[in-house]
Coordinates of C-alpha atoms and ligand atoms in Angstrom, one line a residue:
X157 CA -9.8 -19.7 -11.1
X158 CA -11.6 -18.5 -8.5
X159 CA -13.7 -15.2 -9.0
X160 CA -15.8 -12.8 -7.2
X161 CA -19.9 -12.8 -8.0
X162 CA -21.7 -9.6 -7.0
X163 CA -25.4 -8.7 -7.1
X164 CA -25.4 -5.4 -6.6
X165 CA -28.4 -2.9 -4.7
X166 CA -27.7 -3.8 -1.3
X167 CA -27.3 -0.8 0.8
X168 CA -24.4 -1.4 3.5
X169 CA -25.0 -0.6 7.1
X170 CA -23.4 -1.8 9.9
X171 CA -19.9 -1.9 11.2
X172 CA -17.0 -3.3 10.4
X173 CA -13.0 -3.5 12.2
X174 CA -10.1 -2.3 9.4
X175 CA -6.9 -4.7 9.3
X176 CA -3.5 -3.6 9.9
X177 CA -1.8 -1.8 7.4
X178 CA 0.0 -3.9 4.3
X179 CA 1.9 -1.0 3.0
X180 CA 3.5 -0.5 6.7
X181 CA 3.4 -4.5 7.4
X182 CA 6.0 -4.6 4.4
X183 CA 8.5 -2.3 5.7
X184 CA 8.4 -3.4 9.0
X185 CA 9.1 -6.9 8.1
X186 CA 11.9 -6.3 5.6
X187 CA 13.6 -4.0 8.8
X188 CA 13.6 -7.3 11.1
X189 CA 16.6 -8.4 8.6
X190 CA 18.5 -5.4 10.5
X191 CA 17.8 -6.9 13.4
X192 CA 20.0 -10.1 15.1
X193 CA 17.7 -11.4 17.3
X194 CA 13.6 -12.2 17.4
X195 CA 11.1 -9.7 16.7
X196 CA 7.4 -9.7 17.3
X197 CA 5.3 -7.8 14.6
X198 CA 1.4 -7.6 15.3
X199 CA -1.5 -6.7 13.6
X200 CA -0.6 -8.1 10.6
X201 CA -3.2 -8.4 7.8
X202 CA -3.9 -12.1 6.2
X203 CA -2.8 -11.1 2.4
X204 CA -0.9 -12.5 0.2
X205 CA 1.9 -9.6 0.3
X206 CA 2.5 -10.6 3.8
X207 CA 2.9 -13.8 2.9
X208 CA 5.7 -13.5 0.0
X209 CA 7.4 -11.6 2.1
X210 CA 7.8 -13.9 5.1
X211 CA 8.9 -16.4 2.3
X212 CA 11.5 -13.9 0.9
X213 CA 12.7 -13.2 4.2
X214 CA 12.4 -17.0 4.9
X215 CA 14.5 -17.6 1.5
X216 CA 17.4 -15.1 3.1
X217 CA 17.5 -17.3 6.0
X218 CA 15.0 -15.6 8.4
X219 CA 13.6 -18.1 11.1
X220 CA 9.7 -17.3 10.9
X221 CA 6.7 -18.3 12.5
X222 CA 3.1 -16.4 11.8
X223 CA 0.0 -17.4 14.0
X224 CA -2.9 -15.0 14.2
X225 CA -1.8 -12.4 12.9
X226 CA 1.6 -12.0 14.4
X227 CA 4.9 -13.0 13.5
X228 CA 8.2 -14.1 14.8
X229 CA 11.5 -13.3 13.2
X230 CA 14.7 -14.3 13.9
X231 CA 17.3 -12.7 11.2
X232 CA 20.1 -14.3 13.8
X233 CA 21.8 -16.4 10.4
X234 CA 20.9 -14.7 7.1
X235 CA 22.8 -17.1 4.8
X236 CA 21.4 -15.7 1.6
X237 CA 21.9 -12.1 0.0
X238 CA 19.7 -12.6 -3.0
X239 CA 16.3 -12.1 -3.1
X240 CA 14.8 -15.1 -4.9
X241 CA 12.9 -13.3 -8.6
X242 CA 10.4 -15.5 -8.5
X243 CA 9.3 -14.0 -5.2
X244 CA 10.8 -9.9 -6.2
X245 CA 8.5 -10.4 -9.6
X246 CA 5.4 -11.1 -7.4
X247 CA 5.9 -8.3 -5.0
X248 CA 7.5 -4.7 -5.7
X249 CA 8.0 -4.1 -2.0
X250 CA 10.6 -7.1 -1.8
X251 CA 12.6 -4.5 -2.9
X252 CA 12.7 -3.1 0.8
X253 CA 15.1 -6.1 2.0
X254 CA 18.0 -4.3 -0.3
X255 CA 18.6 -1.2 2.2
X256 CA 18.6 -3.6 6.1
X257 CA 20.6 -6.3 3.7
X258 CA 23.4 -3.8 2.5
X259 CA 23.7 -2.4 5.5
X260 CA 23.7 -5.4 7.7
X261 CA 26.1 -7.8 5.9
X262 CA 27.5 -5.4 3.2
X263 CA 25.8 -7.6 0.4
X264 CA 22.2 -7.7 -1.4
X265 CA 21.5 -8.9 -4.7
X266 CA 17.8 -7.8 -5.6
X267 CA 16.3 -8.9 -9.2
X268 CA 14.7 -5.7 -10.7
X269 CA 11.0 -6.0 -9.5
X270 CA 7.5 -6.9 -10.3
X271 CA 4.2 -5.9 -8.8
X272 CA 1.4 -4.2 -10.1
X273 CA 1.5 -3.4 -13.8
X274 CA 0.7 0.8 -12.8
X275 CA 3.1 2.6 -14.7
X276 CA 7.0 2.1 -15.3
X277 CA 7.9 2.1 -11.5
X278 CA 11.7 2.2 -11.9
X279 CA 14.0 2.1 -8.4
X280 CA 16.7 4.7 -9.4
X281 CA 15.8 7.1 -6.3
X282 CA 16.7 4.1 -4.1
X283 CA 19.9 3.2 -5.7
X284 CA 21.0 6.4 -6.2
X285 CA 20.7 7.3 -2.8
X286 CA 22.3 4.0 -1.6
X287 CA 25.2 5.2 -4.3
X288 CA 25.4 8.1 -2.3
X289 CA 25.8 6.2 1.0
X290 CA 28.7 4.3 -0.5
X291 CA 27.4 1.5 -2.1
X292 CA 28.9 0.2 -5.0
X293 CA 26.0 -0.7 -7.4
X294 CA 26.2 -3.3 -10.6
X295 CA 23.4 -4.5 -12.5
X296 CA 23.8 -8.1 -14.3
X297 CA 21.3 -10.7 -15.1
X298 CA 18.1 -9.0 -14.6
X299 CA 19.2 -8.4 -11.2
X300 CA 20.7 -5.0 -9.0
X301 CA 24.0 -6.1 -7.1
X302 CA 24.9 -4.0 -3.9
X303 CA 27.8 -4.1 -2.0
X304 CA 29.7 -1.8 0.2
X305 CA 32.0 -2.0 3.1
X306 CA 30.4 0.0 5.8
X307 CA 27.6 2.8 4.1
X308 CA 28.8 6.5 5.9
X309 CA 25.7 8.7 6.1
X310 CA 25.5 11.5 4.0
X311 CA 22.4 14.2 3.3
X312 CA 20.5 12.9 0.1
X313 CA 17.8 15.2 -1.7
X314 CA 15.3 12.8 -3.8
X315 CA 14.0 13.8 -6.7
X316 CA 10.3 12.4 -5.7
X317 CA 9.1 11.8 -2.6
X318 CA 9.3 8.1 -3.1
X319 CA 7.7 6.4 -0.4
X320 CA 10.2 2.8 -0.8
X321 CA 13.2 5.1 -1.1
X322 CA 12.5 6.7 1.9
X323 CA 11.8 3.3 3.7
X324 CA 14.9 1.6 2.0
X325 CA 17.2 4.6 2.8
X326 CA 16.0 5.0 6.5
X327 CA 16.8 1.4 7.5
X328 CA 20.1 1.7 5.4
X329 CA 21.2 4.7 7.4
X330 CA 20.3 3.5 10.8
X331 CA 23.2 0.8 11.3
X332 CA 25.2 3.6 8.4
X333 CA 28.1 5.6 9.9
X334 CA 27.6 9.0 10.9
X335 CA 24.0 11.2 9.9
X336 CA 22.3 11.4 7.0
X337 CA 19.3 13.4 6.1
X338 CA 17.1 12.6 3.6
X339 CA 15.3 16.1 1.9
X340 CA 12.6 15.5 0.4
X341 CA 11.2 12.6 2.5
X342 CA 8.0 11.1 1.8
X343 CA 5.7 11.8 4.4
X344 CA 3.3 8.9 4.2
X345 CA 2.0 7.4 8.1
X346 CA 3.5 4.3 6.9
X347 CA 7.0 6.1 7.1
X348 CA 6.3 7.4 10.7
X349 CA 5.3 3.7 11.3
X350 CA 8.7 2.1 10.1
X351 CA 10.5 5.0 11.8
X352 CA 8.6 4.1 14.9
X353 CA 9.4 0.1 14.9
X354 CA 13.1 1.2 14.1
X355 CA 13.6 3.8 16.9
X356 CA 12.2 0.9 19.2
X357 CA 14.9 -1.6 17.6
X358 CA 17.1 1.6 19.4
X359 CA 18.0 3.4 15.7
X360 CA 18.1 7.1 16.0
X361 CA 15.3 8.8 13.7
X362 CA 13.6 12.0 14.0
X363 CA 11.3 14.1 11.3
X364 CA 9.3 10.5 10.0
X365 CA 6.4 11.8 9.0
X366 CA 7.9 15.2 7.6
X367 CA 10.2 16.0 4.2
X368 CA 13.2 16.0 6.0
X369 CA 14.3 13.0 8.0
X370 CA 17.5 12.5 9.8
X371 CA 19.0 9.3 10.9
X372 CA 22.1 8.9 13.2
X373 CA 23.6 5.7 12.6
X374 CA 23.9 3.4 15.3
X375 CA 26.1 0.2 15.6
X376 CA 23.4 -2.4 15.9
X377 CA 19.9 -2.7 16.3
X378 CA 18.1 -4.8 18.8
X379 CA 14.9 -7.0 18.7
X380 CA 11.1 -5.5 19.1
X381 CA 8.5 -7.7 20.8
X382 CA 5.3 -7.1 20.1
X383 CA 4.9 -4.1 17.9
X384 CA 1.5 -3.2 15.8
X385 CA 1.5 -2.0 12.6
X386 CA -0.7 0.9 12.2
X387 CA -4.4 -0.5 10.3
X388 CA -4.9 0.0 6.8
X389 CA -5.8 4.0 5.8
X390 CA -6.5 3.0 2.4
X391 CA -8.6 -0.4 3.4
X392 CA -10.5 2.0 5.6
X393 CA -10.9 4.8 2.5
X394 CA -12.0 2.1 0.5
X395 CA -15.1 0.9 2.7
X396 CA -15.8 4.6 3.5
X397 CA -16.5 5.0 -0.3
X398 CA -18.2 1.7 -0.3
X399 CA -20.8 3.0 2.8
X400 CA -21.0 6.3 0.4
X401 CA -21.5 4.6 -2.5
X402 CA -24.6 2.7 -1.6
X403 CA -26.0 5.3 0.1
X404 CA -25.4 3.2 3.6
X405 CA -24.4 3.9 6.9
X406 CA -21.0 2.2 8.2
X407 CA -19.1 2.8 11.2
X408 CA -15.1 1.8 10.9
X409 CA -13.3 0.5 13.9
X410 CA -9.6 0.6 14.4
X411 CA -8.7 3.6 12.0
X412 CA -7.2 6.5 12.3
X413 CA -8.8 9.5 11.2
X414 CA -6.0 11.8 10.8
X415 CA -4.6 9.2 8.3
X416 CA -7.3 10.3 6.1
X417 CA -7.9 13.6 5.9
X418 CA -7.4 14.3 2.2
X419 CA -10.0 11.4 1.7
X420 CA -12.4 12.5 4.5
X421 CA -12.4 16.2 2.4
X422 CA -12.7 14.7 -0.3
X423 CA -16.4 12.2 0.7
X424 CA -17.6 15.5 2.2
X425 CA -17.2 17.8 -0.4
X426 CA -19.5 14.9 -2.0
X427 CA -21.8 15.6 0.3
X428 CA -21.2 12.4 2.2
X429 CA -21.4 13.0 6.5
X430 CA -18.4 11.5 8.0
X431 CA -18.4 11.7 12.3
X432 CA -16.2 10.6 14.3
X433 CA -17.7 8.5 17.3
X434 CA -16.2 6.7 20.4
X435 CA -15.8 3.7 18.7
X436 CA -14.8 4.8 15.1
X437 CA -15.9 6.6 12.2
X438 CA -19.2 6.7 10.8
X439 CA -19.9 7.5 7.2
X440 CA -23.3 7.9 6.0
X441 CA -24.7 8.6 2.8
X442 CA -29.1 9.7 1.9
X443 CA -28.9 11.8 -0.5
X444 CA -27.5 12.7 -3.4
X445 CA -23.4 12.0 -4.0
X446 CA -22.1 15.6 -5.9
X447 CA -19.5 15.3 -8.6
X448 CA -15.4 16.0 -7.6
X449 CA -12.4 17.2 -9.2
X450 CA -9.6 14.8 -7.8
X451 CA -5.6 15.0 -8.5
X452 CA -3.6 12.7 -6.5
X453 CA -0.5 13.3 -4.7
X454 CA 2.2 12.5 -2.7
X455 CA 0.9 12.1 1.1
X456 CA -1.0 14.4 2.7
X457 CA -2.1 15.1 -0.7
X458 CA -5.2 13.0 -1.9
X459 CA -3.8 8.8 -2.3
X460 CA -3.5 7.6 -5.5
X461 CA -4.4 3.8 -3.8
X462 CA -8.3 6.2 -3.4
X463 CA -8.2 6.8 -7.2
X464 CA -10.0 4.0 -8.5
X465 CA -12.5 3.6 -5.7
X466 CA -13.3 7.5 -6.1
X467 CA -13.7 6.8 -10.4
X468 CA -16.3 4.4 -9.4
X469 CA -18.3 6.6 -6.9
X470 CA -18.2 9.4 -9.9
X471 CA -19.4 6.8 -12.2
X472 CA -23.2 7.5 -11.4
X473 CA -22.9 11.4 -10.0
X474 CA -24.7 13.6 -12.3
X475 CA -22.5 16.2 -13.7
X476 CA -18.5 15.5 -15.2
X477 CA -15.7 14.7 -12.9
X478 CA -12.6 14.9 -13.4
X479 CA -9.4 13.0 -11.8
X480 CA -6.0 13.4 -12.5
X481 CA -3.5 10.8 -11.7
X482 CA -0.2 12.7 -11.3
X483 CA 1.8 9.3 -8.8
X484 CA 1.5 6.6 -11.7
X485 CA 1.8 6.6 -14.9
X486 CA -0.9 4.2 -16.1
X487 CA -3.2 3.7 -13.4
X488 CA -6.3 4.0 -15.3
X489 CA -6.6 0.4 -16.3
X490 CA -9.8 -0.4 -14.7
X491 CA -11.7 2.3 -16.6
X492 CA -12.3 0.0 -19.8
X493 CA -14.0 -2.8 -17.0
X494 CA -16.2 0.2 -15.9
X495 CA -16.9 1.2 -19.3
X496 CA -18.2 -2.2 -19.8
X497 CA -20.5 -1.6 -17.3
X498 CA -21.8 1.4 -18.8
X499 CA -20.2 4.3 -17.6
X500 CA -18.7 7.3 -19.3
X501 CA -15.1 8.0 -19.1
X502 CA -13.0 9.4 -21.3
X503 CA -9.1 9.2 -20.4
X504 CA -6.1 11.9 -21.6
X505 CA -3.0 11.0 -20.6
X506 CA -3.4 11.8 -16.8
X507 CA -6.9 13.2 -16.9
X508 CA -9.9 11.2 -16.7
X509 CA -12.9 13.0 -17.4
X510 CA -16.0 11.4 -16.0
X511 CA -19.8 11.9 -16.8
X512 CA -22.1 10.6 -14.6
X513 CA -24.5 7.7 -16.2
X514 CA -28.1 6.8 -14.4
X515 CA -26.5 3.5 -13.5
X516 CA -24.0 0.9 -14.2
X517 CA -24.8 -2.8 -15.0
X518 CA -23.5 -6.0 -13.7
X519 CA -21.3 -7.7 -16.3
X520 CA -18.3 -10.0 -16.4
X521 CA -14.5 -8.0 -15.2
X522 CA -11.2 -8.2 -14.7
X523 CA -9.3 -6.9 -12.5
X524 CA -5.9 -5.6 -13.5
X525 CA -4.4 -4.2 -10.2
X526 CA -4.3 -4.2 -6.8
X527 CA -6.6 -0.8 -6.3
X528 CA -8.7 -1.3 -9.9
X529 CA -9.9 -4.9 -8.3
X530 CA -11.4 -3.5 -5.4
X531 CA -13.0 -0.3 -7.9
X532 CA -14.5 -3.2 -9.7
X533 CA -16.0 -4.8 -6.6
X534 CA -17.7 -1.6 -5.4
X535 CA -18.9 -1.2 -9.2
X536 CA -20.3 -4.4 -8.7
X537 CA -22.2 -3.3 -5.3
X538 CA -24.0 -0.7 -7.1
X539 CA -24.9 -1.9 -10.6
X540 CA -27.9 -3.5 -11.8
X541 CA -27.8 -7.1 -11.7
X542 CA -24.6 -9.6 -11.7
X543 CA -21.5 -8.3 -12.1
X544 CA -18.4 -11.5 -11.8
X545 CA -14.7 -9.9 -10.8
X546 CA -12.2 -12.2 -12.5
X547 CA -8.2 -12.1 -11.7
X548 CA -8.9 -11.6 -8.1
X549 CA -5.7 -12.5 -6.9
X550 CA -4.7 -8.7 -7.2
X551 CA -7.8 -8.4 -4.5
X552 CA -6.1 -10.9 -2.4
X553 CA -3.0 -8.9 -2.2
X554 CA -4.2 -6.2 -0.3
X555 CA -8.0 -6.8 1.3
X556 CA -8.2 -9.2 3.6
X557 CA -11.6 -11.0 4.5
X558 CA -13.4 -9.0 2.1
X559 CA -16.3 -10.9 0.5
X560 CA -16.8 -11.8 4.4
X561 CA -16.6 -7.9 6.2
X562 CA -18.9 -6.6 3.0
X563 CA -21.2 -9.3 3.5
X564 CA -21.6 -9.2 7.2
X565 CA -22.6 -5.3 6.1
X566 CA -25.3 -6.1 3.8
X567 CA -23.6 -7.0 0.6
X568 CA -24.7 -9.8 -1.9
X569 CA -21.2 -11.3 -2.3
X570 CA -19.3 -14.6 -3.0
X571 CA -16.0 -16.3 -3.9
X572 CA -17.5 -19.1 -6.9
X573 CA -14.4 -21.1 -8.3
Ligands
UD1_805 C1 4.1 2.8 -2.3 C2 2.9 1.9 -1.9 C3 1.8 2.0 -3.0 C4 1.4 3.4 -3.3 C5 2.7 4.3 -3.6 C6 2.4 5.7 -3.8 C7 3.8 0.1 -0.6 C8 4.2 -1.3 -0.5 N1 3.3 0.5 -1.8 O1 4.6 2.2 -3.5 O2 0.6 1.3 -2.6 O3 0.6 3.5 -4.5 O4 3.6 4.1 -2.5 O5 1.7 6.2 -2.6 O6 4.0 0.9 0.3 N2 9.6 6.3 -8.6 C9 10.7 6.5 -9.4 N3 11.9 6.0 -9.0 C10 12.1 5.4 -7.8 C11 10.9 5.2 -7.0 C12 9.7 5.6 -7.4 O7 10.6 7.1 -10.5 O8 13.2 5.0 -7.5 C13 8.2 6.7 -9.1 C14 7.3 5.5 -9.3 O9 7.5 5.0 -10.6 C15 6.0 6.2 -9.1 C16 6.2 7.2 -8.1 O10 7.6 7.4 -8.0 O11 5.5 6.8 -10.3 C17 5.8 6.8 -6.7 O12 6.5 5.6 -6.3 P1 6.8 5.3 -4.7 O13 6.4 6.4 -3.9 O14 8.2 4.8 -4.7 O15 5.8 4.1 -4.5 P2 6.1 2.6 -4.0 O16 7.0 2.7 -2.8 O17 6.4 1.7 -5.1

């Protein structure tokens, strides 16, 4: 099993280019089943995600080919309507292929999904709203079975902001009869980034990117060449922290600052200087990091894919911080691996409170999520001595290149088998 050795100290400085986004690179792809015809999706981050779900869409039927960082589609002859589980329990966001498959062919069978192990993460807003657009929903085996005739648009108000609902429900309603409007949207740029590759397919979509979207149904869609996913907000949060958190100096190419403002508030309230430049964002860090009070919230409220990266940064802050998580229900898993390491946390339910420790030391982790590996790895940058991240496969799920772009910054970092 391969793992991640760290010997932390090293402060980071330099620059380094942010990938495209996974959490819009998921979406995107699943929307290519609407789609008769070859699409062209750029800017695609090398990760693991990306990879099960060419294979699902592959598994459906989907012609694909992927060569640096772009991939063809061709969802010409889906011959499959069932999501393989072996896949679906790798990789919640497989889910996405139920919406373009129901809407398509009239037929998806989904098995219940997997992914991370944050917190309950049931899909009754999505199937409720599909419900709603006329799909007749039964559950058997472990799986959801959808079918309908044609789905008739309809206005939908979510319970939660979810942001798959949103994404399942918009490409749903674009080849759906009539308009449907969906209160309650989630607002995330990932959304605005779907709606964007949709309304190029030739759906109709306005208000992505707002809590009330409306989609006017359209009889078919046709293919996108060349489109570019938006790059990663949280990839670029994460290295922002990492710059702040070693007292470095880091400039970020290829993100986008608006994408971060609740993150960006958040560092400088810290004290950390964030400037933007003509070539990116520079984040710089001398003196000393000030405790925060955190919750985390539905977008443009602060990400709950920051949470863990911010718990480490607080780990060594003089004074008590305090985060609540108020997205997941159990998203504090890494803070027994940082307790290992010496710091002081004490968790209630959704409230974390932190006290700041001198300094954490290296020891052996594990990672137990996508956004607790990476915690663990910017742990690792600042504690005393060796610190070895095992599970990493979580890590490869959603940073790609890492041990690579944090060494060429400074870092004392390696994959060891
Ligand atoms: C997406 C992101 C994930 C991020 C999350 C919240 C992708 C691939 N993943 O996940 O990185 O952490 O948004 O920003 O884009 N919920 C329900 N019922 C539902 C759907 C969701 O109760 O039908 C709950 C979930 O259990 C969770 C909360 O709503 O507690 C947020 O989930 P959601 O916004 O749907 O997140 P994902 O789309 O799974």
């Amino acid at each position: 099993m391969a793992k991640i050795a760290i010997t932390g100290g090293q402060r980071l400085v330099g620059s380094v280019n942010i990938s495209g986004s996974k959490n819009a690179a998921l979406p995107i792809l699943a929307a290519c089943l609407l789609v008769p015809g070859e699409n062209v999706v750029c800017n695609l981050p090398k990760l693991l995600d990306v990879k099960t779900m060419l294979e699902v869409l592959k598994c459906l039927g989907a012609r694909i080919k992927a060569e640096k960082g772009c991939a063809w589609i061709d969802a010409s002859d889906i011959s499959h309507f069932d999501a393989p589980y072996k896949l679906v329990r790798q990789m919640r966001a497989s889910v996405l292929v139920m919406g373009p498959l129901l809407a398509r062919f009239g037929k998806a069978i989904v098995p219940l999904p997997g992914g991370c192990a944050i917190g309950l993460r049931p899909i009754d807003i999505h199937l409720k709203a599909l419900e709603q657009l006329g799909a007749k929903i039964i559950m058997h085996d472990g799986c959801v079975e959808a079918t309908c005739s044609k789905l008739k648009g309809q206005k939908l108000y979510f319970d939660f902001p979810s942001v798959g609902a949103t994404e399942n429900i918009m490409m749903a309603a674009s080849l759906a009869e009539g308009q449907t409007i969906i209160h309650d949207a989630a607002m995330e740029p990932e959304i605005v980034d779907l709606a964007n590759f949709l309304n190029k397919a030739g759906a109709s979509i306005s208000g992505a990117g707002t809590n009330r979207i409306e989609i006017n149904g359209v009889e078919r869609l046709n293919p996108v060449v060349d489109y570019h996913v938006i790059p990663d907000r949280v990839e670029a949060g994460t290295y922002m922290v990492a710059a702040a958190i070693t007292k470095g100096n880091v400039l970020l190419k290829d993100c986008i600052l608006s994408h971060l403002d609740a993150v960006i508030a958040k560092l400088r309230e810290a004290g950390v200087t964030v400037t933007e430049e003509s070539e990116g964002v520079r984040v710089e860090m001398s003196g000393e990091i000030s405790p925060l009070s955190i919750k985390t919230m539905p977008y443009p409220g602060f990400p709950t894919d920051m949470q863990a990266q911010f718990m480490t940064m607080m780990t060594t802050v003089p004074g008590i911080s305090i985060i609540v998580e108020s997205v997941f229900e159990n998203r504090f898993m890494h803070v027994s691996e940082l307790c290992r390491m010496g710091a002081d946390i004490k968790v209630d339910g959704h409230t974390s409170l932190i006290r700041g420790v001198p300094f954490l030391s290296g020891a052996p982790i594990v990672a137990t999520d996508l956004r607790a590996s990476v915690a663990l790895i910017l742990a690792g940058l600042i504690a005393k001595g060796k610190t070895k991240v095992m599970e990493i496969h979580y890590l490869d799920r959603g940073y790609e290149y890492i041990e690579d772009k944090l060494s060429a910054l400074g870092a004392i970092i390696k994959r060891v088998e």
